[in-house]
């Protein structure tokens, strides 16, 4: 806790215990750098003879006295020409707020003091999405993206897929560059990088899918590969069927050839002399009449 905050806290405790005044609970206000913020005094109306004092830490910066505004310069001139007071309510307005305006503000009237804790956040830059060329390669199927933010503090840098946080880091101290890697097989336009603080956020959508393999392209590649693989399977199946059929026909022919029985021929030699003798045995002779 800053030194001035400890000082204010110690004074509040002492005064409360002594019963000098009654203090309300500490209120909080947040604003982005460059915007105006109004610190409510919580006083309904200020009478002409009443005096209102505003302090930043333990330093008096403004006062309403006799229905007039009085401003006090600080050594570093941090609030010069940037403060306004409402004479009716005593509320203090800070114009063109700066991160150095963050801290405890106290406003007092008689025995009543109110404390406001103001936090001025730096403007958030739009995060930048780029491809990590050192991790991406033509032989790698994965994709590496980097979301970067420069000169930020007290922020959260996150990768989102739709409305769900994919990964995130908390940046507490101001650094020259904050990076958040994202490793994916493929990407689509549902991814976004978000830089946020408690009151603001900046979002960068992943529209340039040329940074990485797109899911659509991967799907097409998978479909083409599947179709090619299917065609090869069909060709292979037809080839196997043809080979099996040819082998089956050949096997049948070989089986039929083995089943044929060849009989050895038997030749009987014919006895020609015997036949003649037999024929001669039946020959009959007769006389032929002579004709004159």
Short mmCIF file of C-alpha atoms in Angstrom, two decimals:
data_model
loop_
_atom_site.label_atom_id
_atom_site.label_comp_id
_atom_site.label_asym_id
_atom_site.label_seq_id
_atom_site.Cartn_x
_atom_site.Cartn_y
_atom_site.Cartn_z
CA UNK A 1 0.00 0.00 0.00
CA UNK A 2 1.35 3.52 -0.88
CA UNK A 3 2.64 5.68 1.95
CA UNK A 4 -0.16 8.26 1.63
CA UNK A 5 -2.75 5.47 1.84
CA UNK A 6 -1.28 4.24 5.11
CA UNK A 7 -1.30 7.80 6.40
CA UNK A 8 -4.98 8.27 5.54
CA UNK A 9 -5.86 4.91 7.05
CA UNK A 10 -4.02 5.73 10.30
CA UNK A 11 -5.70 9.14 10.57
CA UNK A 12 -9.13 7.65 9.98
CA UNK A 13 -8.61 5.06 12.69
CA UNK A 14 -7.40 7.67 15.19
CA UNK A 15 -10.22 10.06 14.47
CA UNK A 16 -12.85 7.33 14.61
CA UNK A 17 -11.60 6.11 17.96
CA UNK A 18 -11.52 9.64 19.34
CA UNK A 19 -15.06 10.31 18.12
CA UNK A 20 -14.07 13.52 16.29
CA UNK A 21 -16.10 12.53 13.21
CA UNK A 22 -18.01 9.64 11.72
CA UNK A 23 -16.70 8.16 8.46
CA UNK A 24 -18.69 6.17 5.96
CA UNK A 25 -17.40 2.99 4.32
CA UNK A 26 -14.82 3.43 1.58
CA UNK A 27 -16.43 3.63 -1.87
CA UNK A 28 -14.78 2.68 -5.14
CA UNK A 29 -14.74 4.34 -8.53
CA UNK A 30 -13.11 3.14 -11.76
CA UNK A 31 -12.49 4.94 -15.02
CA UNK A 32 -10.41 4.61 -18.16
CA UNK A 33 -7.54 7.00 -18.70
CA UNK A 34 -8.62 10.15 -20.55
CA UNK A 35 -12.19 10.01 -19.34
CA UNK A 36 -13.72 12.33 -16.74
CA UNK A 37 -14.88 11.00 -13.41
CA UNK A 38 -17.06 12.57 -10.73
CA UNK A 39 -16.36 11.79 -7.07
CA UNK A 40 -19.58 12.10 -5.10
CA UNK A 41 -19.22 13.79 -1.73
CA UNK A 42 -22.46 12.14 -0.50
CA UNK A 43 -23.52 15.52 0.90
CA UNK A 44 -27.04 16.52 -0.12
CA UNK A 45 -26.62 20.28 0.18
CA UNK A 46 -23.94 22.68 1.30
CA UNK A 47 -24.82 25.83 3.19
CA UNK A 48 -23.05 29.07 2.45
CA UNK A 49 -21.16 29.12 5.73
CA UNK A 50 -20.04 25.46 5.42
CA UNK A 51 -16.58 24.46 4.27
CA UNK A 52 -15.80 21.38 2.18
CA UNK A 53 -12.26 20.01 1.77
CA UNK A 54 -10.95 17.46 -0.71
CA UNK A 55 -7.64 15.62 -0.16
CA UNK A 56 -5.70 13.24 -2.34
CA UNK A 57 -4.03 11.03 0.18
CA UNK A 58 -2.94 13.55 2.81
CA UNK A 59 -2.55 16.45 0.36
CA UNK A 60 -5.22 19.19 0.22
CA UNK A 61 -6.20 19.68 -3.43
CA UNK A 62 -9.52 21.59 -3.38
CA UNK A 63 -11.91 23.44 -1.07
CA UNK A 64 -15.36 24.99 -1.17
CA UNK A 65 -15.41 28.07 1.06
CA UNK A 66 -18.03 30.77 1.17
CA UNK A 67 -19.66 29.15 -1.82
CA UNK A 68 -16.48 29.52 -3.88
CA UNK A 69 -14.07 26.93 -5.25
CA UNK A 70 -10.44 27.02 -4.26
CA UNK A 71 -7.85 24.73 -5.83
CA UNK A 72 -4.38 24.02 -4.51
CA UNK A 73 -1.43 23.29 -6.69
CA UNK A 74 0.69 20.25 -6.02
CA UNK A 75 4.43 20.25 -6.61
CA UNK A 76 4.17 18.00 -9.67
CA UNK A 77 1.18 20.01 -10.97
CA UNK A 78 -0.70 16.77 -11.55
CA UNK A 79 -4.20 18.32 -11.17
CA UNK A 80 -3.67 21.74 -12.74
CA UNK A 81 -6.77 22.85 -14.70
CA UNK A 82 -8.30 19.39 -14.37
CA UNK A 83 -10.50 19.83 -11.27
CA UNK A 84 -14.06 21.11 -10.91
CA UNK A 85 -16.19 21.50 -7.76
CA UNK A 86 -19.96 21.53 -7.43
CA UNK A 87 -20.87 24.32 -4.97
CA UNK A 88 -24.22 22.75 -4.19
CA UNK A 89 -23.12 19.17 -3.38
CA UNK A 90 -19.37 19.48 -2.97
CA UNK A 91 -18.71 16.71 -5.54
CA UNK A 92 -15.31 16.77 -7.24
CA UNK A 93 -14.85 16.14 -10.97
CA UNK A 94 -11.49 15.14 -12.45
CA UNK A 95 -11.19 15.98 -16.16
CA UNK A 96 -8.96 14.00 -18.51
CA UNK A 97 -8.05 11.46 -15.86
CA UNK A 98 -4.58 9.90 -15.69
CA UNK A 99 -3.31 6.66 -14.23
CA UNK A 100 -1.40 8.73 -11.66
CA UNK A 101 -4.76 9.97 -10.33
CA UNK A 102 -5.42 6.53 -8.83
CA UNK A 103 -5.58 6.51 -5.03
CA UNK A 104 -7.65 7.48 -1.97
CA UNK A 105 -9.68 10.71 -1.96
CA UNK A 106 -11.30 12.06 1.20
CA UNK A 107 -13.94 14.76 1.45
CA UNK A 108 -14.79 16.28 4.84
CA UNK A 109 -17.43 18.60 6.18
CA UNK A 110 -17.38 19.50 9.87
CA UNK A 111 -17.12 16.10 11.59
CA UNK A 112 -18.11 13.94 8.61
CA UNK A 113 -15.61 12.44 6.19
CA UNK A 114 -16.17 10.21 3.20
CA UNK A 115 -13.45 8.22 1.44
CA UNK A 116 -13.36 7.15 -2.21
CA UNK A 117 -10.84 4.79 -3.77
CA UNK A 118 -10.29 5.80 -7.40
CA UNK A 119 -8.68 3.49 -9.95
CA UNK A 120 -7.75 4.90 -13.35
CA UNK A 121 -6.98 2.15 -15.85
CA UNK A 122 -4.75 2.70 -18.85
CA UNK A 123 -6.34 2.58 -22.28
CA UNK A 124 -6.35 -0.90 -23.71
CA UNK A 125 -4.74 -1.50 -27.09
CA UNK A 126 -6.32 -3.92 -29.53
CA UNK A 127 -4.39 -7.20 -29.25
CA UNK A 128 -2.54 -8.42 -32.32
CA UNK A 129 -2.81 -11.97 -33.64
CA UNK A 130 0.10 -13.34 -35.64
CA UNK A 131 1.50 -16.68 -36.72
CA UNK A 132 4.48 -18.04 -34.82
CA UNK A 133 6.76 -18.84 -37.74
CA UNK A 134 9.39 -20.33 -35.43
CA UNK A 135 6.96 -23.09 -34.40
CA UNK A 136 4.99 -23.54 -37.62
CA UNK A 137 6.48 -25.68 -40.35
CA UNK A 138 5.27 -27.28 -43.53
CA UNK A 139 5.84 -30.73 -42.04
CA UNK A 140 3.84 -29.99 -38.90
CA UNK A 141 0.09 -30.54 -38.76
CA UNK A 142 -0.32 -28.25 -35.73
CA UNK A 143 -0.78 -24.50 -35.83
CA UNK A 144 0.81 -21.96 -33.47
CA UNK A 145 -0.70 -18.50 -33.09
CA UNK A 146 0.44 -15.64 -30.87
CA UNK A 147 -1.77 -12.97 -29.33
CA UNK A 148 0.27 -9.95 -28.27
CA UNK A 149 -0.29 -6.75 -26.31
CA UNK A 150 2.29 -4.02 -25.74
CA UNK A 151 2.77 -1.80 -22.67
CA UNK A 152 -0.12 -3.09 -20.57
CA UNK A 153 -0.50 -3.80 -16.86
CA UNK A 154 -3.19 -5.14 -14.54
CA UNK A 155 -4.93 -6.85 -17.44
CA UNK A 156 -5.86 -10.34 -18.54
CA UNK A 157 -4.95 -11.68 -21.98
CA UNK A 158 -7.17 -14.56 -23.08
CA UNK A 159 -7.92 -16.82 -26.03
CA UNK A 160 -11.62 -17.51 -26.52
CA UNK A 161 -13.43 -20.11 -28.60
CA UNK A 162 -16.91 -18.72 -28.91
CA UNK A 163 -17.84 -17.57 -25.39
CA UNK A 164 -15.56 -20.02 -23.58
CA UNK A 165 -12.06 -19.20 -22.34
CA UNK A 166 -9.50 -21.44 -24.03
CA UNK A 167 -6.43 -20.13 -22.18
CA UNK A 168 -5.42 -16.92 -20.39
CA UNK A 169 -2.63 -15.15 -18.52
CA UNK A 170 -2.66 -12.33 -15.98
CA UNK A 171 -0.33 -9.39 -16.59
CA UNK A 172 0.29 -7.55 -13.33
CA UNK A 173 3.39 -5.48 -14.00
CA UNK A 174 3.91 -3.19 -16.95
CA UNK A 175 5.99 -4.95 -19.57
CA UNK A 176 7.14 -4.10 -23.06
CA UNK A 177 5.29 -7.05 -24.57
CA UNK A 178 2.93 -9.77 -23.38
CA UNK A 179 2.39 -12.86 -25.53
CA UNK A 180 -0.08 -15.73 -25.28
CA UNK A 181 0.46 -18.78 -27.47
CA UNK A 182 -2.29 -20.94 -28.91
CA UNK A 183 -1.55 -24.40 -30.33
CA UNK A 184 -4.23 -25.96 -32.56
CA UNK A 185 -4.62 -28.52 -35.30
CA UNK A 186 -6.77 -26.10 -37.28
CA UNK A 187 -8.59 -22.80 -36.71
CA UNK A 188 -11.84 -21.13 -37.64
CA UNK A 189 -13.47 -17.74 -37.12
CA UNK A 190 -14.87 -18.73 -33.70
CA UNK A 191 -11.50 -17.97 -32.08
CA UNK A 192 -10.71 -14.53 -30.68
CA UNK A 193 -8.14 -12.90 -28.44
CA UNK A 194 -9.39 -10.60 -25.65
CA UNK A 195 -7.45 -8.08 -23.58
CA UNK A 196 -9.44 -6.85 -20.61
CA UNK A 197 -9.35 -5.12 -17.25
CA UNK A 198 -12.25 -4.89 -14.75
CA UNK A 199 -14.06 -2.19 -16.74
CA UNK A 200 -13.01 -2.48 -20.39
CA UNK A 201 -11.97 -5.03 -22.99
CA UNK A 202 -10.51 -5.09 -26.47
CA UNK A 203 -11.18 -8.02 -28.78
CA UNK A 204 -9.40 -9.22 -31.90
CA UNK A 205 -11.22 -11.88 -33.90
CA UNK A 206 -9.32 -14.47 -35.87
CA UNK A 207 -10.60 -13.48 -39.32
CA UNK A 208 -7.42 -14.00 -41.30
CA UNK A 209 -7.41 -17.78 -41.42
CA UNK A 210 -4.45 -17.70 -43.82
CA UNK A 211 -2.27 -17.50 -40.72
CA UNK A 212 -2.95 -21.17 -40.10
CA UNK A 213 -4.58 -24.29 -41.46
CA UNK A 214 -8.31 -23.73 -41.61
CA UNK A 215 -10.66 -26.40 -40.35
CA UNK A 216 -12.55 -26.23 -43.66
CA UNK A 217 -9.35 -26.89 -45.60
CA UNK A 218 -8.42 -29.71 -43.27
CA UNK A 219 -11.90 -31.19 -43.68
CA UNK A 220 -11.62 -31.01 -47.46
CA UNK A 221 -8.22 -32.64 -47.31
CA UNK A 222 -9.55 -35.37 -45.06
CA UNK A 223 -12.50 -35.96 -47.41
CA UNK A 224 -10.25 -36.09 -50.46
CA UNK A 225 -7.88 -38.43 -48.69
CA UNK A 226 -10.77 -40.61 -47.57
CA UNK A 227 -12.18 -40.70 -51.10
CA UNK A 228 -8.78 -41.61 -52.52
CA UNK A 229 -8.31 -44.29 -49.88
CA UNK A 230 -11.79 -45.62 -50.66
CA UNK A 231 -11.01 -45.78 -54.37
CA UNK A 232 -7.78 -47.64 -53.67
CA UNK A 233 -9.66 -50.10 -51.48
CA UNK A 234 -12.21 -50.72 -54.26
CA UNK A 235 -9.45 -51.28 -56.83
CA UNK A 236 -7.62 -53.55 -54.43
CA UNK A 237 -10.80 -55.50 -53.69
CA UNK A 238 -11.52 -55.96 -57.41
CA UNK A 239 -7.94 -57.06 -58.02
CA UNK A 240 -8.04 -59.55 -55.17
CA UNK A 241 -11.40 -60.89 -56.41
CA UNK A 242 -10.02 -61.31 -59.94
CA UNK A 243 -6.89 -63.08 -58.71
CA UNK A 244 -8.93 -65.36 -56.46
CA UNK A 245 -11.32 -66.19 -59.29
CA UNK A 246 -8.49 -66.96 -61.68
CA UNK A 247 -6.81 -69.10 -59.09
CA UNK A 248 -10.10 -70.92 -58.45
CA UNK A 249 -10.58 -71.65 -62.19
CA UNK A 250 -7.03 -72.91 -62.52
CA UNK A 251 -7.50 -75.13 -59.51
CA UNK A 252 -10.68 -76.58 -61.00
CA UNK A 253 -8.95 -77.38 -64.29
CA UNK A 254 -6.11 -79.10 -62.48
CA UNK A 255 -8.58 -81.13 -60.42
CA UNK A 256 -10.46 -82.26 -63.53
CA UNK A 257 -7.22 -83.30 -65.21
CA UNK A 258 -6.29 -85.44 -62.25
CA UNK A 259 -9.68 -87.23 -62.31
CA UNK A 260 -9.41 -88.47 -66.00
CA UNK A 261 -8.48 -92.24 -66.23
CA UNK A 262 -6.49 -93.33 -69.25
CA UNK A 263 -6.90 -97.04 -70.21
CA UNK A 264 -4.03 -98.87 -71.89
CA UNK A 265 -5.10 -100.22 -75.33
CA UNK A 266 -5.07 -104.03 -75.90
CA UNK A 267 -4.37 -105.17 -79.39
CA UNK A 268 -5.48 -108.75 -80.49
CA UNK A 269 -3.51 -110.18 -83.43
CA UNK A 270 -5.75 -111.59 -86.05
CA UNK A 271 -5.00 -115.12 -87.44
CA UNK A 272 -5.55 -114.72 -91.13
CA UNK A 273 -4.68 -118.35 -92.07
CA UNK A 274 -7.26 -119.76 -89.78
CA UNK A 275 -9.92 -117.60 -91.25
CA UNK A 276 -9.10 -118.76 -94.72
CA UNK A 277 -9.16 -122.36 -93.67
CA UNK A 278 -12.48 -121.92 -92.15
CA UNK A 279 -13.83 -120.30 -95.20
CA UNK A 280 -12.39 -123.11 -97.36
CA UNK A 281 -14.07 -125.74 -95.26
CA UNK A 282 -17.43 -124.47 -96.33
CA UNK A 283 -16.65 -124.28 -100.06
CA UNK A 284 -18.93 -126.42 -102.26
CA UNK A 285 -17.96 -127.48 -105.76
CA UNK A 286 -20.50 -128.05 -108.59
CA UNK A 287 -20.18 -128.80 -112.25
CA UNK A 288 -20.77 -126.08 -114.74
CA UNK A 289 -22.70 -127.24 -117.83
CA UNK A 290 -20.99 -126.73 -121.11
CA UNK A 291 -22.90 -124.81 -123.69
CA UNK A 292 -22.20 -125.46 -127.39
#
